[in-house]
Amino acid sequence: MGAMQTFCIVALPLVAGLLGASFLISRAMACRAVLIAGYGQILGLLVATLALRIPDALGLGLTPGPFIAVAAITALLAALLQRFYAGNRPEHVAIAPSAVSVPLTTPQIAVLALIGALVATRMFLLGYEMVHRPMFAWDATMHWATKAKVWFAHSELIPFLDNGQWLQQESPLAYTDHHPDYPITLPLLQVWAALAIDRWSESLVNLPALLLPVSLAAILYGAGRCCHVPVFTAAVFSYLALSLPLLNIHLALAGTADLLLGVCYAGALVSLHLWNRERRSGMLLLTLVLGLLCTGIKNEGLFWALTLVPGFIVALAPPRIATALLLTGFLAGLAVLFVLPQDWAVAGHTLGELALGYRPGALPRLLEHLAATESWHLLVFIAACLPFGLVAACRHQSALAVPAVAMATAVGLYLALFLFTRHSYGAIHFSSSGRIALHLVPASLFLAMLSWDVLVSRSRTRSA
């Protein structure tokens, strides 16, 4: 494969994503370039998967030519939208005085320089480890890369069957793994990497994972600055996100979907908050796209996407109506559990399989896992900021209400999963409760950053 073809396979989806983000993110938003860099990479990953899905649906297979054609067309359409529509939209550029950068002190500059050096060194070492270590994580080898390797070898999306169907098949092209019904976004990203290097590599197919920490840091920092958070605070919270040990582990041992889902959900929550602040249609569309993408990454992504709905309710309805709707929705959700058939599957699980009921031994182990193990280190201190966000949510005039209500809903579902279902095993034995928490932790850091900024601003106001 020529260098130009490799470059096109890698670059065209990312260019399309950056152009799409540039179209959706208003020119009036502060720190727009950083937001485009963050969101553009996520959209670029989405474009890469579409550039594989569309040719396969048309019978053209998973080959470089059709992939490049679809990616190029997508980039061209995004460029045309940016040129002929975004350029003609009326933009009201009005940046509040609080958004003006306050000069950094010498100690702050030194700390930021140290943070930058630490992050750059850490990301380099993690990337080096990732591209030199064969695929290692259990989930990666059992039900993600299995599909990618088969699809790349046969240049088509061959269906994976459950064990019973596989045993009855006589075709040599019948495949199965531990979870044949899992969403296929992550395997498609691995196929994209394999197409770029023109071979299957147990380590290099995970190269797209290197975009995730960069994207997350850009989104957190850019959104913080857009919300008038000081430069130093926004940079520190972005560093805290990238320094989380379990996040680093999922990058070094790439090949699982948890980090991808966590970055995507954080992006959706952030764009929801930014839309609520300024009501720009581009941010609304970005929220809907990322929420939909969550459902295509893991089965749990459906529930995390649904947690954005309470945020929309708080944003759109008056306080009393919003409270009534949220309470009604909660009660209706509980009632549904007693009405639905036990064998009715939702997001890959049935009520019968969940075995609903409180597990008293799960809570202390869950708290120990989140607060006392090395997986999260500073998370327990960061989480101390979140109740202030929830208090602010009770004051419906607060801008924190929307992300706080959405985040509280997500945390409630997380606790329900590990305290009231058979998945409590994952909390008791320190296994899945950690990696499922990774879906929510990046988004919680955004809310913690906003809550911290509110606390600092109020303390300064009282002392003035």
XYZ file of C-alpha atoms in Angstrom, residues 170-350:
181
model
C -22.272 -26.006 8.508
C -20.802 -22.998 6.702
C -17.044 -22.402 7.207
C -17.892 -18.693 7.496
C -19.829 -19.130 10.739
C -18.205 -17.334 13.683
C -19.017 -16.829 17.341
C -17.442 -15.287 20.435
C -18.413 -14.508 24.021
C -20.740 -11.646 23.027
C -21.774 -11.890 19.374
C -24.547 -9.324 19.885
C -22.299 -6.508 21.124
C -22.290 -3.193 19.198
C -19.642 -3.064 16.485
C -18.215 0.468 16.703
C -14.978 -0.551 18.422
C -14.249 -3.510 16.095
C -14.814 -1.204 13.130
C -12.224 1.227 14.494
C -9.778 -1.675 14.723
C -10.561 -2.614 11.122
C -9.903 1.021 10.160
C -6.442 0.849 11.747
C -5.734 -2.494 10.080
C -6.713 -1.033 6.695
C -4.318 1.849 7.271
C -1.323 -0.392 8.027
C -2.475 -3.001 5.453
C -2.126 -5.929 7.865
C -3.489 -7.281 11.105
C -1.435 -6.355 14.166
C -2.473 -7.286 17.704
C -1.149 -3.971 18.970
C -1.310 -1.418 16.133
C -5.034 -1.961 15.519
C -5.583 -0.090 18.788
C -3.936 3.105 17.532
C -7.269 5.028 17.392
C -7.336 4.828 21.203
C -4.512 7.393 21.306
C -7.005 10.035 20.159
C -9.247 9.542 23.190
C -7.207 11.242 25.963
C -6.369 14.143 23.658
C -10.028 14.542 22.771
C -11.125 14.353 26.414
C -8.598 16.936 27.593
C -9.543 19.329 24.783
C -13.273 19.013 25.525
C -12.872 19.542 29.273
C -10.514 22.482 28.885
C -12.414 24.120 26.019
C -15.787 23.730 27.729
C -14.375 25.060 30.975
C -13.077 28.182 29.273
C -16.357 28.563 27.392
C -18.085 28.533 30.804
C -15.672 31.222 32.045
C -13.648 28.863 34.241
C -10.147 30.349 34.734
C -7.332 28.963 32.615
C -5.501 27.466 35.579
C -8.579 25.665 36.944
C -9.561 24.290 33.532
C -6.029 23.018 32.926
C -5.786 21.365 36.348
C -9.072 19.492 35.953
C -8.050 18.356 32.475
C -4.835 17.031 34.022
C -6.808 15.256 36.754
C -8.822 13.468 34.076
C -5.744 12.265 32.213
C -3.950 11.194 35.389
C -6.628 8.755 36.577
C -4.868 5.383 36.899
C -7.704 3.264 35.501
C -7.991 5.570 32.485
C -4.265 5.125 31.871
C -4.599 1.358 32.187
C -7.353 1.294 29.582
C -5.107 3.223 27.239
C -2.018 1.071 27.769
C -4.124 -2.095 27.492
C -6.249 -0.731 24.674
C -8.817 -2.866 22.932
C -11.851 -2.452 25.191
C -14.721 -0.013 24.711
C -14.997 1.522 28.193
C -12.687 4.495 27.653
C -14.298 5.233 24.282
C -17.753 5.233 25.890
C -16.546 7.407 28.768
C -15.146 10.068 26.428
C -18.251 9.961 24.253
C -20.633 10.321 27.198
C -18.558 13.165 28.649
C -18.704 14.912 25.276
C -22.488 14.492 25.177
C -22.965 15.881 28.699
C -20.661 18.826 27.991
C -22.412 19.712 24.728
C -25.790 19.460 26.503
C -24.585 21.981 29.074
C -23.178 24.302 26.417
C -26.432 24.100 24.459
C -28.399 24.999 27.595
C -26.211 28.042 28.180
C -26.531 29.582 24.727
C -29.234 27.517 22.938
C -27.247 27.110 19.743
C -28.622 24.445 17.423
C -25.160 23.074 16.609
C -24.546 22.031 20.207
C -27.985 20.425 20.375
C -27.235 18.375 17.270
C -23.833 17.450 18.685
C -25.495 16.207 21.893
C -27.930 14.050 19.934
C -25.185 12.615 17.708
C -22.948 11.711 20.652
C -25.871 10.311 22.629
C -26.723 8.074 19.684
C -23.063 7.093 19.337
C -23.043 5.979 22.996
C -25.677 3.373 22.163
C -23.441 1.998 19.396
C -20.364 1.507 21.597
C -21.633 -0.733 24.402
C -25.017 -2.022 25.530
C -24.789 0.169 28.640
C -24.488 3.180 26.368
C -28.261 3.114 25.844
C -28.860 3.805 29.528
C -26.201 6.518 29.720
C -27.753 8.193 26.663
C -31.154 8.087 28.367
C -29.722 9.940 31.383
C -29.435 12.997 29.151
C -33.247 13.132 28.925
C -33.717 14.468 32.494
C -31.203 17.170 31.609
C -33.295 18.164 28.608
C -36.412 18.235 30.805
C -34.776 20.597 33.302
C -33.518 22.775 30.448
C -36.876 23.071 28.690
C -39.539 22.980 31.413
C -40.292 25.432 34.241
C -38.963 24.297 37.637
C -42.196 22.903 39.066
C -43.158 21.109 35.861
C -39.632 19.730 35.491
C -39.716 18.397 39.067
C -43.103 16.766 38.460
C -41.940 15.217 35.188
C -38.762 13.836 36.748
C -40.654 12.324 39.671
C -43.274 10.862 37.334
C -40.567 9.400 35.113
C -38.830 7.809 38.097
C -42.049 6.210 39.362
C -42.973 5.080 35.846
C -39.546 3.460 35.497
C -40.073 1.504 38.702
C -43.561 0.466 37.596
C -42.236 -0.787 34.271
C -40.009 -3.263 36.101
C -43.126 -5.050 37.375
C -44.992 -4.910 34.045
C -42.409 -5.991 31.484
C -42.082 -9.706 30.720
C -39.131 -11.297 32.479
C -37.719 -12.532 29.150
C -37.929 -9.187 27.337
C -34.382 -8.103 26.460
C -33.276 -4.474 26.671
C -29.704 -3.598 25.666
C -28.681 -7.242 25.798
C -30.200 -8.054 29.210
C -33.531 -9.425 30.417
